[in-house]
Amino acid sequence: MEWQDAILADSARLIDAFHDPARLAMIRIALAPCSPFSVTGDLMRESAVLAREKGVMLHTHLAETADEDAFCLSKFGLRPPDYAESLGWTGPDVWFAHGVHFSAGDAVRLGACGCGVAHCPSSNMRLASGSAPTRQLLEAGVRVALGVDGSASNDGCHLLAEARQALHSSRVRGVPGQAPNPADALTAHDALWLATRGGAAVLNRDDIGQLAPGFAADLIAVDLRDLGYSGARHDPVGALTLCAPPRVALNTVNGRVIVDGGELLGVELPALVERHDAHSRRMIGLA
Ligand SMILES: [Zn+2]
């Protein structure tokens, strides 16, 4: 198929041009056909072959909604995780966004085959998709990270806000018809782990996600004197994941200072915000 060959050829071109496997690399390419219900099985299968040839990771959005379960069952005779498996999408080089509708059995299988999951709680709640079984996934040995999905379903895209949402959503999660299960509840430390070391684990990286010798200097500093932390300063991790998400005072990415004194460096912010507003108004027909 012509268009499929074009997609695969362009994917190979981008990997060759930009993928950097070196330690502390800032650009890694993964092949990410959007979802099993929006691309052909052939493209999913061939993307997996290409990714393994080139040594890059595979990503797609899976088991997000109850509709997707019904669609995959009627079209392929398989539930989303079984369909992904039938296409070769299992292993430590694969991670899925969402996983809201993974069963307890799916969690065990994902843990055994080494797949990762990017939990996207804000998007899942905003779109009324449900809430992923994060605790069950972690207990089954699945590597779990946090994701923001995309700006169509998550306007903030704020990772600390996502950690807070993960913590809160784990505490209201229940099987339909049953009360939430306190055993599903994540702790403040769990939420911070998902936002940092969980992300590194899902991406198979041993050079980011924690502050340690030889790791990238990726760090944020938050001013606990901020009014929002009043009364919570005795517990910095709890403050960070339970209080309103802050704007950081300092942010360095791989040692480069990006935010200093609360200001984003190297960007004309008012002009950028004005342009963003203009594009947004045009897109929704207000211009
Ligand atoms: Zn998604």
PDB file of C-alpha atoms and ligand atoms in Angstrom:
ATOM      1  CA  MET A   1       0.000   0.000   0.000  1.00  0.00           C
ATOM      2  CA  GLU A   2       1.465   3.262  -1.150  1.00  0.00           C
ATOM      3  CA  TRP A   3       0.581   5.487   1.819  1.00  0.00           C
ATOM      4  CA  GLN A   4       1.716   2.852   4.313  1.00  0.00           C
ATOM      5  CA  ASP A   5       5.097   2.555   2.590  1.00  0.00           C
ATOM      6  CA  ALA A   6       5.360   6.347   2.699  1.00  0.00           C
ATOM      7  CA  ILE A   7       4.660   6.400   6.463  1.00  0.00           C
ATOM      8  CA  LEU A   8       7.227   3.691   7.155  1.00  0.00           C
ATOM      9  CA  ALA A   9       9.845   5.285   4.888  1.00  0.00           C
ATOM     10  CA  ASP A  10       9.385   8.650   6.582  1.00  0.00           C
ATOM     11  CA  SER A  11       9.546   7.009  10.036  1.00  0.00           C
ATOM     12  CA  ALA A  12      12.877   5.407   9.052  1.00  0.00           C
ATOM     13  CA  ARG A  13      14.134   8.750   7.733  1.00  0.00           C
ATOM     14  CA  LEU A  14      13.289  10.510  11.017  1.00  0.00           C
ATOM     15  CA  ILE A  15      14.951   7.802  13.121  1.00  0.00           C
ATOM     16  CA  ASP A  16      18.117   7.982  11.000  1.00  0.00           C
ATOM     17  CA  ALA A  17      18.151  11.782  11.123  1.00  0.00           C
ATOM     18  CA  PHE A  18      17.258  12.466  14.755  1.00  0.00           C
ATOM     19  CA  HIS A  19      17.298   9.424  17.069  1.00  0.00           C
ATOM     20  CA  ASP A  20      20.112   9.714  19.580  1.00  0.00           C
ATOM     21  CA  PRO A  21      20.748   6.536  21.611  1.00  0.00           C
ATOM     22  CA  ALA A  22      23.607   8.135  23.612  1.00  0.00           C
ATOM     23  CA  ARG A  23      23.469   8.629  27.373  1.00  0.00           C
ATOM     24  CA  LEU A  24      21.822  11.971  28.347  1.00  0.00           C
ATOM     25  CA  ALA A  25      20.386  12.272  24.820  1.00  0.00           C
ATOM     26  CA  MET A  26      17.770  14.990  24.411  1.00  0.00           C
ATOM     27  CA  ILE A  27      16.079  13.499  21.331  1.00  0.00           C
ATOM     28  CA  ARG A  28      14.849   9.942  21.060  1.00  0.00           C
ATOM     29  CA  ILE A  29      12.387   8.835  18.407  1.00  0.00           C
ATOM     30  CA  ALA A  30       9.665   6.260  19.092  1.00  0.00           C
ATOM     31  CA  LEU A  31       7.212   4.921  16.519  1.00  0.00           C
ATOM     32  CA  ALA A  32       3.701   5.751  17.659  1.00  0.00           C
ATOM     33  CA  PRO A  33       0.756   4.869  15.416  1.00  0.00           C
ATOM     34  CA  CYS A  34      -2.080   6.764  17.127  1.00  0.00           C
ATOM     35  CA  SER A  35      -4.343   3.907  18.267  1.00  0.00           C
ATOM     36  CA  PRO A  36      -5.453   0.466  17.078  1.00  0.00           C
ATOM     37  CA  PHE A  37      -8.813   1.875  15.994  1.00  0.00           C
ATOM     38  CA  SER A  38      -7.362   4.710  13.897  1.00  0.00           C
ATOM     39  CA  VAL A  39      -4.665   2.862  11.902  1.00  0.00           C
ATOM     40  CA  THR A  40      -4.556  -0.506  10.132  1.00  0.00           C
ATOM     41  CA  GLY A  41      -3.270  -3.666  11.779  1.00  0.00           C
ATOM     42  CA  ASP A  42      -0.711  -3.881   8.978  1.00  0.00           C
ATOM     43  CA  LEU A  43       0.765  -0.493   9.856  1.00  0.00           C
ATOM     44  CA  MET A  44       0.913  -1.468  13.553  1.00  0.00           C
ATOM     45  CA  ARG A  45       2.674  -4.751  12.670  1.00  0.00           C
ATOM     46  CA  GLU A  46       5.124  -3.163  10.227  1.00  0.00           C
ATOM     47  CA  SER A  47       5.881  -0.298  12.651  1.00  0.00           C
ATOM     48  CA  ALA A  48       6.885  -2.901  15.256  1.00  0.00           C
ATOM     49  CA  VAL A  49       9.184  -4.632  12.743  1.00  0.00           C
ATOM     50  CA  LEU A  50      10.799  -1.304  11.781  1.00  0.00           C
ATOM     51  CA  ALA A  51      11.169  -0.158  15.410  1.00  0.00           C
ATOM     52  CA  ARG A  52      12.967  -3.389  16.328  1.00  0.00           C
ATOM     53  CA  GLU A  53      15.209  -3.166  13.276  1.00  0.00           C
ATOM     54  CA  LYS A  54      16.201   0.358  14.314  1.00  0.00           C
ATOM     55  CA  GLY A  55      16.281  -0.199  18.085  1.00  0.00           C
ATOM     56  CA  VAL A  56      13.625   2.409  18.968  1.00  0.00           C
ATOM     57  CA  MET A  57      10.566   2.143  21.203  1.00  0.00           C
ATOM     58  CA  LEU A  58       6.903   1.645  20.304  1.00  0.00           C
ATOM     59  CA  HIS A  59       4.003   3.636  21.663  1.00  0.00           C
ATOM     60  CA  THR A  60       0.267   3.830  21.130  1.00  0.00           C
ATOM     61  CA  HIS A  61      -2.922   4.744  23.018  1.00  0.00           C
ATOM     62  CA  LEU A  62      -4.721   1.643  24.274  1.00  0.00           C
ATOM     63  CA  ALA A  63      -7.729   0.595  26.348  1.00  0.00           C
ATOM     64  CA  GLU A  64      -8.792   4.207  26.852  1.00  0.00           C
ATOM     65  CA  THR A  65     -12.582   3.934  26.605  1.00  0.00           C
ATOM     66  CA  ALA A  66     -15.318   1.314  26.929  1.00  0.00           C
ATOM     67  CA  ASP A  67     -16.215   2.113  23.279  1.00  0.00           C
ATOM     68  CA  GLU A  68     -12.743   1.031  22.190  1.00  0.00           C
ATOM     69  CA  ASP A  69     -13.223  -2.327  23.913  1.00  0.00           C
ATOM     70  CA  ALA A  70     -16.515  -2.835  22.067  1.00  0.00           C
ATOM     71  CA  PHE A  71     -15.026  -1.660  18.739  1.00  0.00           C
ATOM     72  CA  CYS A  72     -11.999  -3.989  18.938  1.00  0.00           C
ATOM     73  CA  LEU A  73     -14.190  -6.937  19.945  1.00  0.00           C
ATOM     74  CA  SER A  74     -16.588  -6.409  17.048  1.00  0.00           C
ATOM     75  CA  LYS A  75     -13.935  -5.589  14.419  1.00  0.00           C
ATOM     76  CA  PHE A  76     -11.078  -7.918  15.385  1.00  0.00           C
ATOM     77  CA  GLY A  77     -12.746 -10.367  17.769  1.00  0.00           C
ATOM     78  CA  LEU A  78     -10.178  -9.341  20.401  1.00  0.00           C
ATOM     79  CA  ARG A  79     -10.009  -6.875  23.287  1.00  0.00           C
ATOM     80  CA  PRO A  80      -7.452  -4.059  22.838  1.00  0.00           C
ATOM     81  CA  PRO A  81      -4.576  -5.715  24.789  1.00  0.00           C
ATOM     82  CA  ASP A  82      -5.119  -9.040  22.982  1.00  0.00           C
ATOM     83  CA  TYR A  83      -5.237  -7.251  19.639  1.00  0.00           C
ATOM     84  CA  ALA A  84      -1.983  -5.401  20.452  1.00  0.00           C
ATOM     85  CA  GLU A  85      -0.370  -8.708  21.393  1.00  0.00           C
ATOM     86  CA  SER A  86      -1.526 -10.313  18.127  1.00  0.00           C
ATOM     87  CA  LEU A  87       0.336  -7.535  16.248  1.00  0.00           C
ATOM     88  CA  GLY A  88       3.627  -8.109  18.082  1.00  0.00           C
ATOM     89  CA  TRP A  89       3.106  -5.179  20.439  1.00  0.00           C
ATOM     90  CA  THR A  90       4.434  -6.759  23.637  1.00  0.00           C
ATOM     91  CA  GLY A  91       7.770  -6.393  25.398  1.00  0.00           C
ATOM     92  CA  PRO A  92       9.879  -3.882  27.301  1.00  0.00           C
ATOM     93  CA  ASP A  93      10.197  -1.698  24.186  1.00  0.00           C
ATOM     94  CA  VAL A  94       6.422  -1.012  24.184  1.00  0.00           C
ATOM     95  CA  TRP A  95       4.451   1.460  26.260  1.00  0.00           C
ATOM     96  CA  PHE A  96       0.762   2.286  26.103  1.00  0.00           C
ATOM     97  CA  ALA A  97      -1.011   5.505  27.040  1.00  0.00           C
ATOM     98  CA  HIS A  98      -4.181   5.160  29.185  1.00  0.00           C
ATOM     99  CA  GLY A  99      -4.918   1.508  30.060  1.00  0.00           C
ATOM    100  CA  VAL A 100      -8.133   2.632  31.752  1.00  0.00           C
ATOM    101  CA  HIS A 101      -9.878  -0.601  30.809  1.00  0.00           C
ATOM    102  CA  PHE A 102      -7.087  -3.070  31.572  1.00  0.00           C
ATOM    103  CA  SER A 103      -8.422  -5.974  33.663  1.00  0.00           C
ATOM    104  CA  ALA A 104      -6.576  -7.604  36.568  1.00  0.00           C
ATOM    105  CA  GLY A 105      -5.532 -10.373  34.141  1.00  0.00           C
ATOM    106  CA  ASP A 106      -4.242  -7.779  31.640  1.00  0.00           C
ATOM    107  CA  ALA A 107      -2.140  -6.188  34.400  1.00  0.00           C
ATOM    108  CA  VAL A 108      -0.473  -9.518  35.170  1.00  0.00           C
ATOM    109  CA  ARG A 109       0.254 -10.190  31.474  1.00  0.00           C
ATOM    110  CA  LEU A 110       1.626  -6.665  30.930  1.00  0.00           C
ATOM    111  CA  GLY A 111       3.854  -7.050  33.965  1.00  0.00           C
ATOM    112  CA  ALA A 112       5.133 -10.413  32.723  1.00  0.00           C
ATOM    113  CA  CYS A 113       5.937  -9.156  29.213  1.00  0.00           C
ATOM    114  CA  GLY A 114       7.517  -5.898  30.448  1.00  0.00           C
ATOM    115  CA  CYS A 115       5.207  -3.372  28.749  1.00  0.00           C
ATOM    116  CA  GLY A 116       4.927   0.107  30.253  1.00  0.00           C
ATOM    117  CA  VAL A 117       1.841   2.268  30.790  1.00  0.00           C
ATOM    118  CA  ALA A 118       1.497   6.064  30.732  1.00  0.00           C
ATOM    119  CA  HIS A 119      -1.358   6.922  33.091  1.00  0.00           C
ATOM    120  CA  CYS A 120      -3.176  10.099  31.940  1.00  0.00           C
ATOM    121  CA  PRO A 121      -5.623  10.855  34.765  1.00  0.00           C
ATOM    122  CA  SER A 122      -6.689  14.403  33.792  1.00  0.00           C
ATOM    123  CA  SER A 123      -7.545  13.421  30.229  1.00  0.00           C
ATOM    124  CA  ASN A 124      -9.326  10.255  31.364  1.00  0.00           C
ATOM    125  CA  MET A 125     -11.477  12.225  33.804  1.00  0.00           C
ATOM    126  CA  ARG A 126     -12.097  15.116  31.420  1.00  0.00           C
ATOM    127  CA  LEU A 127     -13.324  12.742  28.699  1.00  0.00           C
ATOM    128  CA  ALA A 128     -15.258  10.624  31.234  1.00  0.00           C
ATOM    129  CA  SER A 129     -13.246   7.559  30.133  1.00  0.00           C
ATOM    130  CA  GLY A 130     -12.739   6.225  33.660  1.00  0.00           C
ATOM    131  CA  SER A 131      -9.643   5.788  35.794  1.00  0.00           C
ATOM    132  CA  ALA A 132      -6.755   3.382  35.185  1.00  0.00           C
ATOM    133  CA  PRO A 133      -6.072   0.626  37.762  1.00  0.00           C
ATOM    134  CA  THR A 134      -2.734   2.196  38.681  1.00  0.00           C
ATOM    135  CA  ARG A 135      -2.248   0.335  41.951  1.00  0.00           C
ATOM    136  CA  GLN A 136      -3.001  -3.042  40.333  1.00  0.00           C
ATOM    137  CA  LEU A 137      -0.611  -2.277  37.470  1.00  0.00           C
ATOM    138  CA  LEU A 138       2.200  -1.340  39.868  1.00  0.00           C
ATOM    139  CA  GLU A 139       1.589  -4.441  41.969  1.00  0.00           C
ATOM    140  CA  ALA A 140       1.749  -6.603  38.838  1.00  0.00           C
ATOM    141  CA  GLY A 141       5.217  -5.186  38.130  1.00  0.00           C
ATOM    142  CA  VAL A 142       4.125  -2.946  35.270  1.00  0.00           C
ATOM    143  CA  ARG A 143       6.293   0.137  34.822  1.00  0.00           C
ATOM    144  CA  VAL A 144       3.873   3.088  35.131  1.00  0.00           C
ATOM    145  CA  ALA A 145       4.530   6.711  34.202  1.00  0.00           C
ATOM    146  CA  LEU A 146       2.365   9.819  34.002  1.00  0.00           C
ATOM    147  CA  GLY A 147       1.250  11.367  30.727  1.00  0.00           C
ATOM    148  CA  VAL A 148      -0.832  14.389  29.808  1.00  0.00           C
ATOM    149  CA  ASP A 149      -2.346  12.837  26.627  1.00  0.00           C
ATOM    150  CA  GLY A 150      -2.539  16.067  24.620  1.00  0.00           C
ATOM    151  CA  SER A 151      -3.852  19.616  24.633  1.00  0.00           C
ATOM    152  CA  ALA A 152      -7.179  18.503  23.077  1.00  0.00           C
ATOM    153  CA  SER A 153      -8.006  16.802  26.393  1.00  0.00           C
ATOM    154  CA  ASN A 154      -5.627  18.446  28.875  1.00  0.00           C
ATOM    155  CA  ASP A 155      -5.190  22.191  28.712  1.00  0.00           C
ATOM    156  CA  GLY A 156      -2.667  22.447  31.502  1.00  0.00           C
ATOM    157  CA  CYS A 157      -0.207  19.678  30.570  1.00  0.00           C
ATOM    158  CA  HIS A 158       1.367  20.257  34.012  1.00  0.00           C
ATOM    159  CA  LEU A 159       3.151  17.152  35.271  1.00  0.00           C
ATOM    160  CA  LEU A 160       2.813  18.007  38.969  1.00  0.00           C
ATOM    161  CA  ALA A 161      -0.893  18.655  38.421  1.00  0.00           C
ATOM    162  CA  GLU A 162      -1.025  15.217  36.822  1.00  0.00           C
ATOM    163  CA  ALA A 163       0.688  13.663  39.867  1.00  0.00           C
ATOM    164  CA  ARG A 164      -1.982  15.244  42.073  1.00  0.00           C
ATOM    165  CA  GLN A 165      -4.760  13.997  39.778  1.00  0.00           C
ATOM    166  CA  ALA A 166      -3.237  10.485  39.827  1.00  0.00           C
ATOM    167  CA  LEU A 167      -3.236  10.536  43.606  1.00  0.00           C
ATOM    168  CA  HIS A 168      -6.815  11.817  43.849  1.00  0.00           C
ATOM    169  CA  SER A 169      -8.272   9.623  41.100  1.00  0.00           C
ATOM    170  CA  SER A 170      -6.769   6.494  42.693  1.00  0.00           C
ATOM    171  CA  ARG A 171      -8.850   7.273  45.768  1.00  0.00           C
ATOM    172  CA  VAL A 172     -12.223   7.427  44.030  1.00  0.00           C
ATOM    173  CA  ARG A 173     -11.660   4.513  41.705  1.00  0.00           C
ATOM    174  CA  GLY A 174     -14.142   1.684  42.151  1.00  0.00           C
ATOM    175  CA  VAL A 175     -15.515  -1.202  40.190  1.00  0.00           C
ATOM    176  CA  PRO A 176     -18.889  -0.047  38.766  1.00  0.00           C
ATOM    177  CA  GLY A 177     -21.562  -0.565  41.398  1.00  0.00           C
ATOM    178  CA  GLN A 178     -19.028  -0.808  44.209  1.00  0.00           C
ATOM    179  CA  ALA A 179     -17.519   1.729  46.571  1.00  0.00           C
ATOM    180  CA  PRO A 180     -13.914   2.878  45.994  1.00  0.00           C
ATOM    181  CA  ASN A 181     -11.360   0.449  47.346  1.00  0.00           C
ATOM    182  CA  PRO A 182      -8.974   2.060  49.889  1.00  0.00           C
ATOM    183  CA  ALA A 183      -6.340  -0.485  48.803  1.00  0.00           C
ATOM    184  CA  ASP A 184      -6.232   1.267  45.384  1.00  0.00           C
ATOM    185  CA  ALA A 185      -5.146   4.573  46.971  1.00  0.00           C
ATOM    186  CA  LEU A 186      -1.771   5.969  45.919  1.00  0.00           C
ATOM    187  CA  THR A 187       0.360   7.862  48.439  1.00  0.00           C
ATOM    188  CA  ALA A 188       2.036  11.240  47.906  1.00  0.00           C
ATOM    189  CA  HIS A 189       5.360   9.413  47.442  1.00  0.00           C
ATOM    190  CA  ASP A 190       3.803   7.058  44.878  1.00  0.00           C
ATOM    191  CA  ALA A 191       2.554  10.074  42.917  1.00  0.00           C
ATOM    192  CA  LEU A 192       5.990  11.720  42.916  1.00  0.00           C
ATOM    193  CA  TRP A 193       7.575   8.394  41.902  1.00  0.00           C
ATOM    194  CA  LEU A 194       5.195   8.066  38.931  1.00  0.00           C
ATOM    195  CA  ALA A 195       6.085  11.601  37.819  1.00  0.00           C
ATOM    196  CA  THR A 196       9.843  11.002  37.963  1.00  0.00           C
ATOM    197  CA  ARG A 197      11.338   7.519  38.234  1.00  0.00           C
ATOM    198  CA  GLY A 198       8.238   5.865  36.740  1.00  0.00           C
ATOM    199  CA  GLY A 199       8.647   7.973  33.603  1.00  0.00           C
ATOM    200  CA  ALA A 200      12.319   7.078  33.307  1.00  0.00           C
ATOM    201  CA  ALA A 201      11.505   3.377  33.812  1.00  0.00           C
ATOM    202  CA  VAL A 202       8.824   3.366  31.106  1.00  0.00           C
ATOM    203  CA  LEU A 203      11.297   4.923  28.661  1.00  0.00           C
ATOM    204  CA  ASN A 204      13.990   2.393  29.676  1.00  0.00           C
ATOM    205  CA  ARG A 205      16.285   5.246  30.682  1.00  0.00           C
ATOM    206  CA  ASP A 206      18.875   4.949  33.410  1.00  0.00           C
ATOM    207  CA  ASP A 207      20.092   8.543  33.063  1.00  0.00           C
ATOM    208  CA  ILE A 208      17.007  10.568  34.078  1.00  0.00           C
ATOM    209  CA  GLY A 209      14.253  10.493  36.711  1.00  0.00           C
ATOM    210  CA  GLN A 210      16.361  10.883  39.846  1.00  0.00           C
ATOM    211  CA  LEU A 211      19.023  13.139  41.281  1.00  0.00           C
ATOM    212  CA  ALA A 212      22.149  11.000  41.387  1.00  0.00           C
ATOM    213  CA  PRO A 213      25.757  11.081  40.173  1.00  0.00           C
ATOM    214  CA  GLY A 214      25.925  10.467  36.425  1.00  0.00           C
ATOM    215  CA  PHE A 215      22.273  11.354  35.869  1.00  0.00           C
ATOM    216  CA  ALA A 216      20.988  14.335  33.881  1.00  0.00           C
ATOM    217  CA  ALA A 217      20.656  17.469  36.002  1.00  0.00           C
ATOM    218  CA  ASP A 218      16.883  17.658  35.508  1.00  0.00           C
ATOM    219  CA  LEU A 219      15.520  19.433  38.544  1.00  0.00           C
ATOM    220  CA  ILE A 220      12.910  21.868  39.714  1.00  0.00           C
ATOM    221  CA  ALA A 221      12.871  24.069  42.787  1.00  0.00           C
ATOM    222  CA  VAL A 222       9.630  25.144  44.386  1.00  0.00           C
ATOM    223  CA  ASP A 223       9.342  27.988  46.865  1.00  0.00           C
ATOM    224  CA  LEU A 224       7.637  26.499  49.929  1.00  0.00           C
ATOM    225  CA  ARG A 225       7.181  30.039  51.300  1.00  0.00           C
ATOM    226  CA  ASP A 226       4.369  30.443  48.742  1.00  0.00           C
ATOM    227  CA  LEU A 227       0.975  31.029  50.357  1.00  0.00           C
ATOM    228  CA  GLY A 228      -0.399  27.805  48.825  1.00  0.00           C
ATOM    229  CA  TYR A 229       1.980  25.778  51.005  1.00  0.00           C
ATOM    230  CA  SER A 230       1.141  27.470  54.271  1.00  0.00           C
ATOM    231  CA  GLY A 231       0.574  24.764  56.865  1.00  0.00           C
ATOM    232  CA  ALA A 232       2.072  22.034  54.655  1.00  0.00           C
ATOM    233  CA  ARG A 233       5.766  22.941  54.740  1.00  0.00           C
ATOM    234  CA  HIS A 234       6.638  20.252  57.268  1.00  0.00           C
ATOM    235  CA  ASP A 235       5.986  17.662  54.525  1.00  0.00           C
ATOM    236  CA  PRO A 236       7.521  18.795  51.206  1.00  0.00           C
ATOM    237  CA  VAL A 237       6.462  15.708  49.190  1.00  0.00           C
ATOM    238  CA  GLY A 238       2.914  15.938  50.516  1.00  0.00           C
ATOM    239  CA  ALA A 239       2.929  19.690  49.832  1.00  0.00           C
ATOM    240  CA  LEU A 240       4.095  19.126  46.258  1.00  0.00           C
ATOM    241  CA  THR A 241       1.518  16.473  45.390  1.00  0.00           C
ATOM    242  CA  LEU A 242      -1.482  17.500  47.514  1.00  0.00           C
ATOM    243  CA  CYS A 243      -1.478  21.329  47.466  1.00  0.00           C
ATOM    244  CA  ALA A 244      -2.402  23.334  44.351  1.00  0.00           C
ATOM    245  CA  PRO A 245       0.235  22.701  41.653  1.00  0.00           C
ATOM    246  CA  PRO A 246       2.860  25.459  41.699  1.00  0.00           C
ATOM    247  CA  ARG A 247       4.719  27.415  39.083  1.00  0.00           C
ATOM    248  CA  VAL A 248       8.294  26.416  39.718  1.00  0.00           C
ATOM    249  CA  ALA A 249      10.912  28.923  40.863  1.00  0.00           C
ATOM    250  CA  LEU A 250      13.792  27.150  39.092  1.00  0.00           C
ATOM    251  CA  ASN A 251      13.904  24.503  36.389  1.00  0.00           C
ATOM    252  CA  THR A 252      17.000  23.005  34.819  1.00  0.00           C
ATOM    253  CA  VAL A 253      16.838  20.491  31.976  1.00  0.00           C
ATOM    254  CA  ASN A 254      19.971  18.414  31.482  1.00  0.00           C
ATOM    255  CA  GLY A 255      21.875  21.113  33.365  1.00  0.00           C
ATOM    256  CA  ARG A 256      20.515  24.032  31.342  1.00  0.00           C
ATOM    257  CA  VAL A 257      18.517  26.619  33.284  1.00  0.00           C
ATOM    258  CA  ILE A 258      15.083  27.017  31.651  1.00  0.00           C
ATOM    259  CA  VAL A 259      13.214  28.847  34.439  1.00  0.00           C
ATOM    260  CA  ASP A 260      14.875  31.187  36.898  1.00  0.00           C
ATOM    261  CA  GLY A 261      13.141  33.273  39.554  1.00  0.00           C
ATOM    262  CA  GLY A 262       9.833  31.951  38.200  1.00  0.00           C
ATOM    263  CA  GLU A 263      10.554  33.406  34.727  1.00  0.00           C
ATOM    264  CA  LEU A 264      10.815  31.311  31.574  1.00  0.00           C
ATOM    265  CA  LEU A 265      14.131  32.239  29.958  1.00  0.00           C
ATOM    266  CA  GLY A 266      14.817  32.869  26.273  1.00  0.00           C
ATOM    267  CA  VAL A 267      11.172  33.418  25.301  1.00  0.00           C
ATOM    268  CA  GLU A 268       9.231  36.659  24.634  1.00  0.00           C
ATOM    269  CA  LEU A 269       6.310  35.425  26.706  1.00  0.00           C
ATOM    270  CA  PRO A 270       3.658  38.190  26.197  1.00  0.00           C
ATOM    271  CA  ALA A 271       4.111  38.078  22.399  1.00  0.00           C
ATOM    272  CA  LEU A 272       3.986  34.274  22.415  1.00  0.00           C
ATOM    273  CA  VAL A 273       0.783  34.205  24.479  1.00  0.00           C
ATOM    274  CA  GLU A 274      -0.795  36.774  22.133  1.00  0.00           C
ATOM    275  CA  ARG A 275       0.053  34.639  19.092  1.00  0.00           C
ATOM    276  CA  HIS A 276      -1.291  31.518  20.821  1.00  0.00           C
ATOM    277  CA  ASP A 277      -4.571  33.324  21.635  1.00  0.00           C
ATOM    278  CA  ALA A 278      -4.867  34.537  18.031  1.00  0.00           C
ATOM    279  CA  HIS A 279      -4.369  31.016  16.614  1.00  0.00           C
ATOM    280  CA  SER A 280      -6.867  29.622  19.106  1.00  0.00           C
ATOM    281  CA  ARG A 281      -9.529  32.230  18.252  1.00  0.00           C
ATOM    282  CA  ARG A 282      -9.032  31.581  14.540  1.00  0.00           C
ATOM    283  CA  MET A 283      -9.372  27.817  15.022  1.00  0.00           C
ATOM    284  CA  ILE A 284     -12.713  28.155  16.781  1.00  0.00           C
ATOM    285  CA  GLY A 285     -13.963  30.754  14.312  1.00  0.00           C
ATOM    286  CA  LEU A 286     -13.860  33.837  16.550  1.00  0.00           C
ATOM    287  CA  ALA A 287     -11.295  35.800  14.532  1.00  0.00           C
TER     288      ALA A 287
HETATM  289 ZN    ZN B   1      -4.853   9.396  24.170  1.00  0.00          ZN
END
